[in-house]
Coordinates of C-alpha atoms in Angstrom, one line a residue:
X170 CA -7.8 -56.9 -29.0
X171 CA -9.9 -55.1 -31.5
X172 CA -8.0 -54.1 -35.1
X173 CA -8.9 -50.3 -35.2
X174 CA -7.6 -49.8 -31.3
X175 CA -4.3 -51.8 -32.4
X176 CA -4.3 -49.2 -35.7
X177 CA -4.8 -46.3 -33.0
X178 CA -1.9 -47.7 -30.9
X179 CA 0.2 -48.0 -33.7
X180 CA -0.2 -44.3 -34.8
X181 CA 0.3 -43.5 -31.5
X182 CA 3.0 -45.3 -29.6
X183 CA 3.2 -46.0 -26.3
X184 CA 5.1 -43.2 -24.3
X185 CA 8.2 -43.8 -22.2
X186 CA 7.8 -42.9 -18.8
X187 CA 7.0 -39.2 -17.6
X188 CA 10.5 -39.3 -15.5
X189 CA 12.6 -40.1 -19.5
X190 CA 10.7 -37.5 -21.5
X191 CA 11.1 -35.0 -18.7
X192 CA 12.4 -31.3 -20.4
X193 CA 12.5 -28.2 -18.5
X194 CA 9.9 -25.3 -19.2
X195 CA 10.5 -21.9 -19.6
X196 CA 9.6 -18.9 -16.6
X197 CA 6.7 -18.7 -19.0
X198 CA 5.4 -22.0 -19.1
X199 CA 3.9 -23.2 -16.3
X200 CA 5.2 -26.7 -14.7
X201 CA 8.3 -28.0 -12.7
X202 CA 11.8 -26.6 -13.9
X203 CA 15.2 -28.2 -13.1
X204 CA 17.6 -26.5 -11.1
X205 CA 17.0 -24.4 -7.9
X206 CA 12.9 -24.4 -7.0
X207 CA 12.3 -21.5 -5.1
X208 CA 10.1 -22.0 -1.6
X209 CA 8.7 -18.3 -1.2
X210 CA 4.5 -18.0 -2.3
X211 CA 3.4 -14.7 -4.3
X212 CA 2.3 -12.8 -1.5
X213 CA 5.7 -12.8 0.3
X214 CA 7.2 -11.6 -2.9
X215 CA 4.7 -8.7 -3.4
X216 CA 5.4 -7.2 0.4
X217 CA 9.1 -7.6 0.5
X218 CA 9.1 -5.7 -3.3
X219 CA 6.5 -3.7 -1.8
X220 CA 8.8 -3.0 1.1
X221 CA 11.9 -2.2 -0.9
X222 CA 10.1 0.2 -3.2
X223 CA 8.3 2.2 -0.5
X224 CA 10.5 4.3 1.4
X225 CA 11.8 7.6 2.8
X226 CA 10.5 8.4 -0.6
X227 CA 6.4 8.5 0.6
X228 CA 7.9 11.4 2.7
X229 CA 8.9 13.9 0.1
X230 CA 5.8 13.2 -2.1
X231 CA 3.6 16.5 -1.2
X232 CA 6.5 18.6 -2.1
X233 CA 6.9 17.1 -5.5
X234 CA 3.2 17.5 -6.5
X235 CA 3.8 20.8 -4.8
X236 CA 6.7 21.8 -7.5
X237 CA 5.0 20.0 -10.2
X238 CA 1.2 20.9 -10.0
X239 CA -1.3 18.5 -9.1
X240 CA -2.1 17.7 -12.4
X241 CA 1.3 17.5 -14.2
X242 CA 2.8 15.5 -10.5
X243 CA -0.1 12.8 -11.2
X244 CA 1.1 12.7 -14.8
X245 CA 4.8 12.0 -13.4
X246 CA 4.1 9.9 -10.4
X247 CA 1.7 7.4 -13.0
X248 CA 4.6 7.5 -15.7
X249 CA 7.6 6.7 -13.1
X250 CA 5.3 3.8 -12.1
X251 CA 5.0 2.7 -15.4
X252 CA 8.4 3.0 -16.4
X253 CA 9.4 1.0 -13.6
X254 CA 7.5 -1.5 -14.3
X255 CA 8.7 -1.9 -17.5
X256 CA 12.0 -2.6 -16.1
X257 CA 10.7 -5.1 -14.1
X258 CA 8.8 -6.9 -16.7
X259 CA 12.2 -7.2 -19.2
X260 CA 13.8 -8.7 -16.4
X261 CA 11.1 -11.3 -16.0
X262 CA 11.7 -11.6 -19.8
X263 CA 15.7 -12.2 -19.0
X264 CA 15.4 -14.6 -16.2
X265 CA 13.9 -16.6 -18.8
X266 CA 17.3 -17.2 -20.7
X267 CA 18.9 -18.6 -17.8
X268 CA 18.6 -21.4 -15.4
X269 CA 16.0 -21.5 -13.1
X270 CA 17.5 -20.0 -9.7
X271 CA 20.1 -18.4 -11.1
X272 CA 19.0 -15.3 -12.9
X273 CA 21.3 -12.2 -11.7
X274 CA 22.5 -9.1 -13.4
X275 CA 25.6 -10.4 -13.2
X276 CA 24.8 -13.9 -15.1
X277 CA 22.9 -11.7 -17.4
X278 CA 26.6 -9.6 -17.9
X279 CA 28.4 -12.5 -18.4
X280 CA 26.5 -13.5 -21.4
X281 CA 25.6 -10.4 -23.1
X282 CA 28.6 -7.4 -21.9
X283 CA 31.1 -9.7 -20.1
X284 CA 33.6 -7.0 -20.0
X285 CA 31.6 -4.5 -19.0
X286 CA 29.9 -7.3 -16.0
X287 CA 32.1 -5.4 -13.5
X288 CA 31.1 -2.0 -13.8
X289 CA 27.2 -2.8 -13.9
X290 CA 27.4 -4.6 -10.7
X291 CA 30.1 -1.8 -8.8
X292 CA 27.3 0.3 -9.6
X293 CA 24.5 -1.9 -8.5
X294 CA 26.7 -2.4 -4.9
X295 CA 27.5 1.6 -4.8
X296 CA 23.9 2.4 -5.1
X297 CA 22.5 0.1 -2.1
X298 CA 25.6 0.6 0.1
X299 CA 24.5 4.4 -0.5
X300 CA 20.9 3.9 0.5
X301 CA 21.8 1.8 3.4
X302 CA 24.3 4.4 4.9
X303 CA 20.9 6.7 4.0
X304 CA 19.1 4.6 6.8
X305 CA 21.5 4.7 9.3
X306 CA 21.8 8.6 9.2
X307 CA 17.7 9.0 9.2
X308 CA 17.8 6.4 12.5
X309 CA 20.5 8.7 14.2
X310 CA 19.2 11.7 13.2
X311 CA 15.3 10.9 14.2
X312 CA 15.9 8.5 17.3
X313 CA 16.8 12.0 19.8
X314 CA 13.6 13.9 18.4
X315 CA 12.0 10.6 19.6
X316 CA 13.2 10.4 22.4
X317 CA 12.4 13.9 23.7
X318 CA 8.7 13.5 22.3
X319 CA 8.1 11.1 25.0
X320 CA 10.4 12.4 27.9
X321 CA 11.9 16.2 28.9
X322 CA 15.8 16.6 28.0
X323 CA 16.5 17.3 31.9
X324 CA 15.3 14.0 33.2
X325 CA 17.3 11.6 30.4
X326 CA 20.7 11.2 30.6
X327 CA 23.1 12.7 27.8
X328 CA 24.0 9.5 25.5
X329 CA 20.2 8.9 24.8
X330 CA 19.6 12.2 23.1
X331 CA 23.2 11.0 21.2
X332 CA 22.6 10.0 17.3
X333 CA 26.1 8.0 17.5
X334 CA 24.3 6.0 20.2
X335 CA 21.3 5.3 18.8
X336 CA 23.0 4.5 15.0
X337 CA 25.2 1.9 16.9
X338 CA 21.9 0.4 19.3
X339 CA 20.2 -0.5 16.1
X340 CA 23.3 -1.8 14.0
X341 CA 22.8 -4.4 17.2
X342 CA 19.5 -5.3 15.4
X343 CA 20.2 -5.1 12.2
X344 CA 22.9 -7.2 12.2
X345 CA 21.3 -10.8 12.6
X346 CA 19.4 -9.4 9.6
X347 CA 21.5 -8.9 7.4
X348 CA 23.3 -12.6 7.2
X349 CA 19.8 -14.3 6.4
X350 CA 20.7 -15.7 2.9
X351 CA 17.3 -15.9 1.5
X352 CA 15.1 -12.8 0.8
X353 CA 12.1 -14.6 1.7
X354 CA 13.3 -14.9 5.4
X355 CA 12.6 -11.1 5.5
X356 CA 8.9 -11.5 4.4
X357 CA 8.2 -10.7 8.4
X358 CA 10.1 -7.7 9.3
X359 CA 8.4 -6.5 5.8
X360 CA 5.4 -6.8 7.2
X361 CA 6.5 -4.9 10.3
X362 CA 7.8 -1.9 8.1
X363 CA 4.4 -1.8 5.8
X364 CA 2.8 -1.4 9.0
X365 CA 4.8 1.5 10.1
X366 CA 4.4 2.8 6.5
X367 CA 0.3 2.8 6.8
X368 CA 0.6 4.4 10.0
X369 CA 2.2 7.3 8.4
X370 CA -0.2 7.0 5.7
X371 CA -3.0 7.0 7.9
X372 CA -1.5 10.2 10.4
X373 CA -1.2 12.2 6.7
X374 CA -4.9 11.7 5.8
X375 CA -6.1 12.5 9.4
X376 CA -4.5 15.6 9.6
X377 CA -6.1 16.4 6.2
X378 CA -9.9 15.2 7.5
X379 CA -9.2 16.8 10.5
X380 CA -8.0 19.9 9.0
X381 CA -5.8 21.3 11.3
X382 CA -2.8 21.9 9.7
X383 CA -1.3 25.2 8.8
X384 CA -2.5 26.3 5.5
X385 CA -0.7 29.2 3.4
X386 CA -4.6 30.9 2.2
X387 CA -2.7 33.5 0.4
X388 CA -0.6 31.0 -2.3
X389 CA -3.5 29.5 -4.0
X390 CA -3.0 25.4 -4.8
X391 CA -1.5 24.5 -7.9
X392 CA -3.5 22.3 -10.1
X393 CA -2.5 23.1 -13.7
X394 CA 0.8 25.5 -13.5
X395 CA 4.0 24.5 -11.7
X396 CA 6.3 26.5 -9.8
X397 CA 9.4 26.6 -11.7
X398 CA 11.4 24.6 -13.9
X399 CA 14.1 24.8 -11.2
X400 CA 11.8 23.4 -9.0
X401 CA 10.0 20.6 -10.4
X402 CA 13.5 19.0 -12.1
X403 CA 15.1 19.1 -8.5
X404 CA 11.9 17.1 -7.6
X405 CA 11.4 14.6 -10.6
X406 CA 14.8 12.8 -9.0
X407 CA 12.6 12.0 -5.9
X408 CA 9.9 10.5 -7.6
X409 CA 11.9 8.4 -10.5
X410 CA 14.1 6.9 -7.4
X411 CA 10.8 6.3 -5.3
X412 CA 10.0 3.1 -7.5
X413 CA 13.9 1.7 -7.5
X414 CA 13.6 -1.8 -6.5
X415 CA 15.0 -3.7 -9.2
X416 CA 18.2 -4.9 -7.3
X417 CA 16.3 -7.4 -5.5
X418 CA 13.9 -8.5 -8.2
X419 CA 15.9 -11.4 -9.9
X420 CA 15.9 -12.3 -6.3
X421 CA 12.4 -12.6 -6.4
X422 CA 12.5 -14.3 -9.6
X423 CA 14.5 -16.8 -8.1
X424 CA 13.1 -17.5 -5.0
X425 CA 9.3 -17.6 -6.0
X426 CA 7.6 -21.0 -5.9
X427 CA 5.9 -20.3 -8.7
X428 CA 7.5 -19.2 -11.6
X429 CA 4.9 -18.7 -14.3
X430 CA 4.6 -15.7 -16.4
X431 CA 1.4 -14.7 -15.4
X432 CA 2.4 -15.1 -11.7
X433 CA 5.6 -12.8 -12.0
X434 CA 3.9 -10.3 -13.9
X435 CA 1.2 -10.2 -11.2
X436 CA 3.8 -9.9 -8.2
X437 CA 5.6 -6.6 -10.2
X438 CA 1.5 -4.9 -11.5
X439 CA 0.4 -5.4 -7.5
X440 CA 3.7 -4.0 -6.0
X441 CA 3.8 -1.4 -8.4
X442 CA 0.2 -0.5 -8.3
X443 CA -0.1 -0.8 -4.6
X444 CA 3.5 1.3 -4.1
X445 CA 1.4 4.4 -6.8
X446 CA -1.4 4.5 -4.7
X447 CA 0.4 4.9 -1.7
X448 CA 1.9 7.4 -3.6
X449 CA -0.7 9.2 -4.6
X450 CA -2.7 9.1 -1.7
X451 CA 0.0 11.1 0.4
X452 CA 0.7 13.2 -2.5
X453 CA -2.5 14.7 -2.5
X454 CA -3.5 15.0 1.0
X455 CA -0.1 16.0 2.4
X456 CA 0.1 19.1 -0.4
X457 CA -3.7 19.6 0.6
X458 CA -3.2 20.1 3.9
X459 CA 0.1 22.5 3.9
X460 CA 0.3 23.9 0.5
X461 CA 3.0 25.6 -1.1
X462 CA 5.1 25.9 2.0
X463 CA 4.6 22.0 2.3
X464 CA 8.6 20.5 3.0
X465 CA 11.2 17.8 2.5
X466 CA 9.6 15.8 4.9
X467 CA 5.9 16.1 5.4
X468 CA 5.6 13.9 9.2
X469 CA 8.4 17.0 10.4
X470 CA 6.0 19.8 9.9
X471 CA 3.2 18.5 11.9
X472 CA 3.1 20.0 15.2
X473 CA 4.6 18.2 18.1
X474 CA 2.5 15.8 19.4
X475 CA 2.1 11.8 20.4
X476 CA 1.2 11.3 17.0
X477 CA 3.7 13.0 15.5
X478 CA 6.3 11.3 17.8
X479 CA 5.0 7.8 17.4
X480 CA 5.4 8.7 12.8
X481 CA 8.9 9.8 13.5
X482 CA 9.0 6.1 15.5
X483 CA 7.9 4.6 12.7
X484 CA 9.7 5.8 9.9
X485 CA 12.7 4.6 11.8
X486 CA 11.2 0.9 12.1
X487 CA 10.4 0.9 8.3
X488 CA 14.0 2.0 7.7
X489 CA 15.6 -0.4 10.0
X490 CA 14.1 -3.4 8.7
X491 CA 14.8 -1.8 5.2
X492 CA 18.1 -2.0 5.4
X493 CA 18.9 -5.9 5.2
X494 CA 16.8 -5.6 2.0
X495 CA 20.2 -3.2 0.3
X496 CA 22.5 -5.6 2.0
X497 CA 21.1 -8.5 -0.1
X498 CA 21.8 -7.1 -3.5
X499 CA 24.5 -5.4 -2.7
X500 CA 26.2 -8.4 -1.1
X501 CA 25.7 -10.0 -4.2
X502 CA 26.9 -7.4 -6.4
X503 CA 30.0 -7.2 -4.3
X504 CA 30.2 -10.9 -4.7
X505 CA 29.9 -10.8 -8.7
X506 CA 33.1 -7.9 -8.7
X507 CA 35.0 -10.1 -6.7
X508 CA 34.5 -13.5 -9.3
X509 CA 34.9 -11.1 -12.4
X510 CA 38.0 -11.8 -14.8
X511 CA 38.6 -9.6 -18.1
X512 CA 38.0 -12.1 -21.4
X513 CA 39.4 -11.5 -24.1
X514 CA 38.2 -10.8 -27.5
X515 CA 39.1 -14.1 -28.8
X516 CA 38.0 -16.0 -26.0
X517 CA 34.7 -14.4 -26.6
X518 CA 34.6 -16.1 -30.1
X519 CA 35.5 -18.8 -29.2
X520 CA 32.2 -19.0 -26.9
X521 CA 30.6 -18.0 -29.9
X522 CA 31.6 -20.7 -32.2
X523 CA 30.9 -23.5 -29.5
X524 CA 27.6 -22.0 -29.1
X525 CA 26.5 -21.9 -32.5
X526 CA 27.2 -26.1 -32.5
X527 CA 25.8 -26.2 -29.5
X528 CA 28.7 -27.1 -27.4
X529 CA 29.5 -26.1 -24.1
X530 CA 32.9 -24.4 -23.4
X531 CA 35.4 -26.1 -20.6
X532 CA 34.5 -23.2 -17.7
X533 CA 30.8 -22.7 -18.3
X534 CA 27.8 -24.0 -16.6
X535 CA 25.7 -26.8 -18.0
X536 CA 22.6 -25.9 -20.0
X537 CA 20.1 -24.7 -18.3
X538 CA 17.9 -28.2 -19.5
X539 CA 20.6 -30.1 -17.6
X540 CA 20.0 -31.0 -13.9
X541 CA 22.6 -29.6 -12.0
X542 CA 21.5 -31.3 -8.8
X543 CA 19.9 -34.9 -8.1
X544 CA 17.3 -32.7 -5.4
X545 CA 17.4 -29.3 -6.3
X546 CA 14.7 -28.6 -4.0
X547 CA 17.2 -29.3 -1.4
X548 CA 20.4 -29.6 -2.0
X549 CA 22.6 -25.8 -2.4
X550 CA 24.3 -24.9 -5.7
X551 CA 27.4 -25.3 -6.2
X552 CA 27.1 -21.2 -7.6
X553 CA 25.9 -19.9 -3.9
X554 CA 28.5 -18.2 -1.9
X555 CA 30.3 -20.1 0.7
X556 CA 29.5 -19.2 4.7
X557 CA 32.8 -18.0 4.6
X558 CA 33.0 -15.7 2.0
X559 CA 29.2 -14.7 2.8
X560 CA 30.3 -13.9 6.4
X561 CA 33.1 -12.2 5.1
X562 CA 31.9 -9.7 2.3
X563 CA 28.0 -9.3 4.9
X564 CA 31.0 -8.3 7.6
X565 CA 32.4 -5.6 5.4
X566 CA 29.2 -3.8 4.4
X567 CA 27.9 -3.6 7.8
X568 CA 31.5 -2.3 9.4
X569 CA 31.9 0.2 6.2
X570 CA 27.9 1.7 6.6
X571 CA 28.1 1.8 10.4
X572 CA 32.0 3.9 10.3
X573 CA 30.0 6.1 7.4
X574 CA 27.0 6.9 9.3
X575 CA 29.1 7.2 12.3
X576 CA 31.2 10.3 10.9
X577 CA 29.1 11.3 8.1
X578 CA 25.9 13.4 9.6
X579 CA 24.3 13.8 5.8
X580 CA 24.9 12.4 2.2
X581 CA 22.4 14.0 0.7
X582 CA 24.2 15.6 -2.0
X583 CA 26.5 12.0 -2.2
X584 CA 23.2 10.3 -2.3
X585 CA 22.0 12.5 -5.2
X586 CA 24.4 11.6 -7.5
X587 CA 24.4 7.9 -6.5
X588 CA 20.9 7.9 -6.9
X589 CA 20.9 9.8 -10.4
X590 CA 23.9 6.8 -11.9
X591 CA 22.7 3.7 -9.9
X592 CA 19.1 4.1 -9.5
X593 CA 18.8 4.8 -13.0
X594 CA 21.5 2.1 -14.3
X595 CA 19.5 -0.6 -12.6
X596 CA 16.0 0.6 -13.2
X597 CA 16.1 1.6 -16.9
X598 CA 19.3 1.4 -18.5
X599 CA 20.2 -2.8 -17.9
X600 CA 16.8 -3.9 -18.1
X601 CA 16.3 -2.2 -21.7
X602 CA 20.0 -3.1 -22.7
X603 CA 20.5 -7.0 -21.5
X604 CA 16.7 -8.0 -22.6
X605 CA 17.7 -6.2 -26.3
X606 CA 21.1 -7.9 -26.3
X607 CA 19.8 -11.3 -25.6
X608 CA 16.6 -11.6 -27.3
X609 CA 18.5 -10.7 -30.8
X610 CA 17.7 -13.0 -33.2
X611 CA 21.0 -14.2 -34.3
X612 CA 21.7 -14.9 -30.3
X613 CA 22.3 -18.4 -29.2
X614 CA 20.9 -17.9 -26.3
X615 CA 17.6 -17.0 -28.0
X616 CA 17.7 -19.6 -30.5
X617 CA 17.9 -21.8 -27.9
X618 CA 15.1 -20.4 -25.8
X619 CA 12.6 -20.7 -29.3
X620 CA 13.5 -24.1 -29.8
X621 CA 12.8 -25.0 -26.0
X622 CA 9.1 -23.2 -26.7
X623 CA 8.8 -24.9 -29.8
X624 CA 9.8 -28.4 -28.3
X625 CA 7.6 -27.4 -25.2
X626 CA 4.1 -26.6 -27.9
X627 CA 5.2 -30.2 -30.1
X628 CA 5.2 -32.0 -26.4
X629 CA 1.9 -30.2 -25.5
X630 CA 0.5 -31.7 -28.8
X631 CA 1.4 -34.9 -28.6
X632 CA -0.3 -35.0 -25.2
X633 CA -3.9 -34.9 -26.7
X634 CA -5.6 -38.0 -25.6
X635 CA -6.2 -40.9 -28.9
X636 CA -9.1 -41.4 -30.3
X637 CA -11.8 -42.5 -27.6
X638 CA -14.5 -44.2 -30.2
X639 CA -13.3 -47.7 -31.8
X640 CA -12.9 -47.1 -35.4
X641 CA -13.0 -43.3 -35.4
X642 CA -9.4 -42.6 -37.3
X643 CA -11.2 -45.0 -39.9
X644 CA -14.1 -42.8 -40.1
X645 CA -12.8 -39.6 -40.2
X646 CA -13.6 -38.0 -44.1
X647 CA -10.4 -36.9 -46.0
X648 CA -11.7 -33.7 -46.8
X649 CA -12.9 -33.0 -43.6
X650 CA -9.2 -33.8 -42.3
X651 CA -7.6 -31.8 -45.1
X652 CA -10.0 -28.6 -44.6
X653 CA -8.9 -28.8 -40.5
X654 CA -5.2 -28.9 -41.6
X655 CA -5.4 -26.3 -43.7
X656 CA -7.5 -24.1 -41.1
X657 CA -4.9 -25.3 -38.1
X658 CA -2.4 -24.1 -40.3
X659 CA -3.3 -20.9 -41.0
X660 CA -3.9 -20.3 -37.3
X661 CA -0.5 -21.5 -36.4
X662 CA 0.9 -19.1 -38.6
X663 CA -1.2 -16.1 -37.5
X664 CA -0.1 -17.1 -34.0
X665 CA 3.4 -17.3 -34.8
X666 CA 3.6 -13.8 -36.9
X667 CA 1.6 -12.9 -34.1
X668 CA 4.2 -13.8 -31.8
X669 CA 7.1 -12.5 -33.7
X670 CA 5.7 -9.1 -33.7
X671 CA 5.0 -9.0 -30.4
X672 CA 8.8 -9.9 -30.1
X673 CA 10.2 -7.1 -32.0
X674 CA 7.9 -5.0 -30.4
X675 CA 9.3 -6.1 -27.3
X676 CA 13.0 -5.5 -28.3
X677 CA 12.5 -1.8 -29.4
X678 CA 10.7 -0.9 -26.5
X679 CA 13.8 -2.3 -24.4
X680 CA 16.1 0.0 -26.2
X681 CA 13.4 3.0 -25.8
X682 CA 13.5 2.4 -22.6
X683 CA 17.6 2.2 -22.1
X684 CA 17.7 5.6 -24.0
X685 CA 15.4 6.9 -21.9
X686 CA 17.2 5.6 -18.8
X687 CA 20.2 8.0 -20.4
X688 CA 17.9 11.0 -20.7
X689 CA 17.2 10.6 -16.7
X690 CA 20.5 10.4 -15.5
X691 CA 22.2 13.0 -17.7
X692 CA 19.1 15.4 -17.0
X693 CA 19.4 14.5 -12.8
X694 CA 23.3 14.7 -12.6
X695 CA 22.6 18.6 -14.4
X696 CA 20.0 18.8 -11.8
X697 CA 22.2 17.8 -8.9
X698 CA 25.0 20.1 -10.2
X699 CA 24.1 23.2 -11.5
X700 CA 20.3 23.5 -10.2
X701 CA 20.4 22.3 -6.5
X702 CA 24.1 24.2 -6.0
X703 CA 22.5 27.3 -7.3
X704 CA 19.4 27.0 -4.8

């Protein structure tokens, strides 16, 4: 064999096998991870996010731009969107700390707040049992207005006109529903409710080409002023809440096939965007079309009529096969309650201590760049809930919504305040406050992530194909070499400043956004108490 390729090998030594260098990559590196690989593709994640963000909120959308102004309700509906999507980005960012498959807000509790894991996820459970109950009251409430839009009340016997009926004919169908385990087995009955959703979007703009809506001439539109104060903060609840669907997102995250930054970023931008145009679109020609006396719920005003029967039909579909979407997280939440234990302050330190020598403590799980499994693809973790206790705690949500819808005939103001502390703990507060807890730079947890990427860029290098051309490491001028080192080196540490800022960037904007989480709340729970009472 020729000297210069035996020089070339010896710089360059042969590599092991691919299966003994094997090291996990981050969420934001693309390539195989150990641990739980998710099955679901990108476009079942955006509809069943798509799904859980569009709701019984698209309803109320007219009135809001009616309180707020067109002008300053575009503003507001563009900034919630934005907001929310912020949210969702950190936790992309904090899935990234964890094992792959595992990411939760309460794995994210127990290493960041583990004392305070309990009350996060009782208020993550409290909010989507609330919004369930929600869907069983708008099912028992629309299902007799339904029903007479297609028949006289003489000829149909008494029980189908009956709301307790109907609430208890759909908990039939439900049900099955709501013990899938996987999120992804909803992608179908998500495509079925974003159906339902564009028929209401597309009855709204017809009755706006058509023009034949009742129009209040003598209240001009408002474009620039608003009505009120009074008015547009008892709105600005409906719109923040409209975009809530970060209790199923770190399902998402764990579920997706493909993990990669770029692809979860694009799942959250296309759900978002898609949800804001949706948004906007009924907004505008919903407000249009009634004005200033424009109501609550824009499909009730329009005169009776097939139409108008067949929307009321299928806003009861799209919040039917919503439903199993609140059961998921809140299962899970429920779950997490259940598992918590109080640790104490020196057990705490203790954790620290190992985790600064890189030890693991007796109870924890193995580092996330240790298989768990021999076929993770396949095989369940040993975290997941038993069929038991899933069947068990599933059980107990269903039995506790259907005996609350069952006596309860509204929650709105319940609903208000759950929305105004849950929606907004989940949306902006836990995002902004795990991702700036974790990514500190004195945390373990983020050291360890740095040294991962670091490893990850060193493997990457030593990649790079050896020299093709016999004699070419022979061949190669010193200064030459010495100029490209210096050059390399000054763009890997542009990069890395680079990167550094755009991580500290990253962390106050996390905290902005937690304080601004605050704001909402406190300024929606004022609404919900002292505005809405006095109106």
């Amino acid at each position: 064999m020729p000297s210069s390729v035996l020089s070339a090998e010896n710089d360059h030594p042969a590599r092991p096998p691919s299966t003994a260098r094997r090291r996990p990559r981050t969420p934001n590196k693309v390539g195989k991870e150990l641990g739980v690989i998710g099955q679901a593709s990108w476009i079942s994640s955006v509809i069943n996010l798509v799904n859980t963000i569009v709701g019984a909120g698209v309803l109320a959308m007219p009135h809001a731009m009616s309180s707020f102004g067109m002008l300053l309700a575009t503003i507001v509906i563009l900034w919630a969107g934005l907001t929310s999507s912020f949210g969702l980005y950190l936790q992309t960012r904090c899935a990234a700390y964890l094992e792959r498959g595992s990411a939760s807000f309460f794995a994210l509790s127990q290493i960041t707040y583990p004392n305070a894991a309990v009350i996060f996820d009782a208020a993550i459970a409290i909010k989507c049992f609330g919004v369930g109950v929600s869907y069983l009251i708008i099912i028992g409430d629309l299902m007799p207005g339904v029903v007479l839009g297609f028949a006289d009340e003489s000829q149909l016997v008494p029980f189908l006109i009956d709301r307790r009926f109907w609430v208890t004919a759909f908990m039939l169908v439900v049900i099955p529903l709501s013990f899938l385990r996987r999120l992804d087995s909803l992608k179908y009955t998500s495509v079925i409710a974003l159906l339902s959703i564009g028929y209401l979007v597309i009855l709204v703009v017809y009755h706006f080409a058509a023009k034949d809506t009742i129009y209040d001439h003598d209240s001009p539109l408002r474009i620039i002023r608003w009505a009120g104060p009074v008015e547009a903060l008892s709105s600005f609840p409906v719109i923040v809440f409209a975009y809530t669907c970060h209790q199923n997102m770190f399902s998402i995250l764990n579920e997706i096939k493909d993990n990669s930054h770029f692809s979860t970023t694009s799942v959250l931008v296309a759900s978002n965007g898609s949800a804001a145009a949706v948004y906007l679109l009924v907004a505008f020609t919903g407000y249009i079309s009634f004005g200033n006396i424009v109501g609550g719920n824009i499909v009730a005003q329009y005169a009776p009529s097939v139409s108008s029967t067949i929307a009321r039909a299928a806003i009861v579909v799209m919040v039917m096969f919503s439903y199993p979407l609140q059961v998921h997280p809140c299962r899970a939440s429920v779950d997490a309650v259940l598992k918590w234990r109080p640790k104490g302050k020196l057990f705490s330190q203790f954790r620290n201590v190992l985790a600064r020598h890189n030890i693991s403590p007796p109870d924890a799980s193995p580092p996330r760049y240790e298989p768990l499994l021999a076929a993770p693809s396949i095989a369940p973790r040993k975290s997941d809930m038993s069929d038991t206790r899933f069947a068990a705690i599933t059980t107990v949500i269903i039995v506790l919504s259907y005996i609350v819808a069952m006596t309860v005939s509204s929650l709105s103001a319940v609903l208000g305040y759950v929305g105004a502390t849950g929606s907004t703990s989940i949306s902006y507060i836990l995002p902004g406050l795990f991702y700036y807890k974790i990514s500190a730079p004195d945390s373990p947890h983020h050291q360890r992530l740095l040294k991962e990427e670091d490893d990850f860029d060193v493997d990457s290098d030593d990649d790079e194909p050896l020299p093709r051309r016999r004699g070419s490491v022979e061949r190669e001028n010193e200064n030459d070499g010495l100029l490209g080192n210096s050059i390399l080196s000054r763009m890997s540490n542009s990069l890395r400043r680079s990167k550094t800022w755009r991580r500290k960037t990253l962390r106050r904007l996390s905290l902005a956004l937690a304080v601004y989480g605050v704001v909402v709340m406190v300024t929606c729970l004022i609404t919900n108490t002292f505005f809405l009472a006095a109106h």
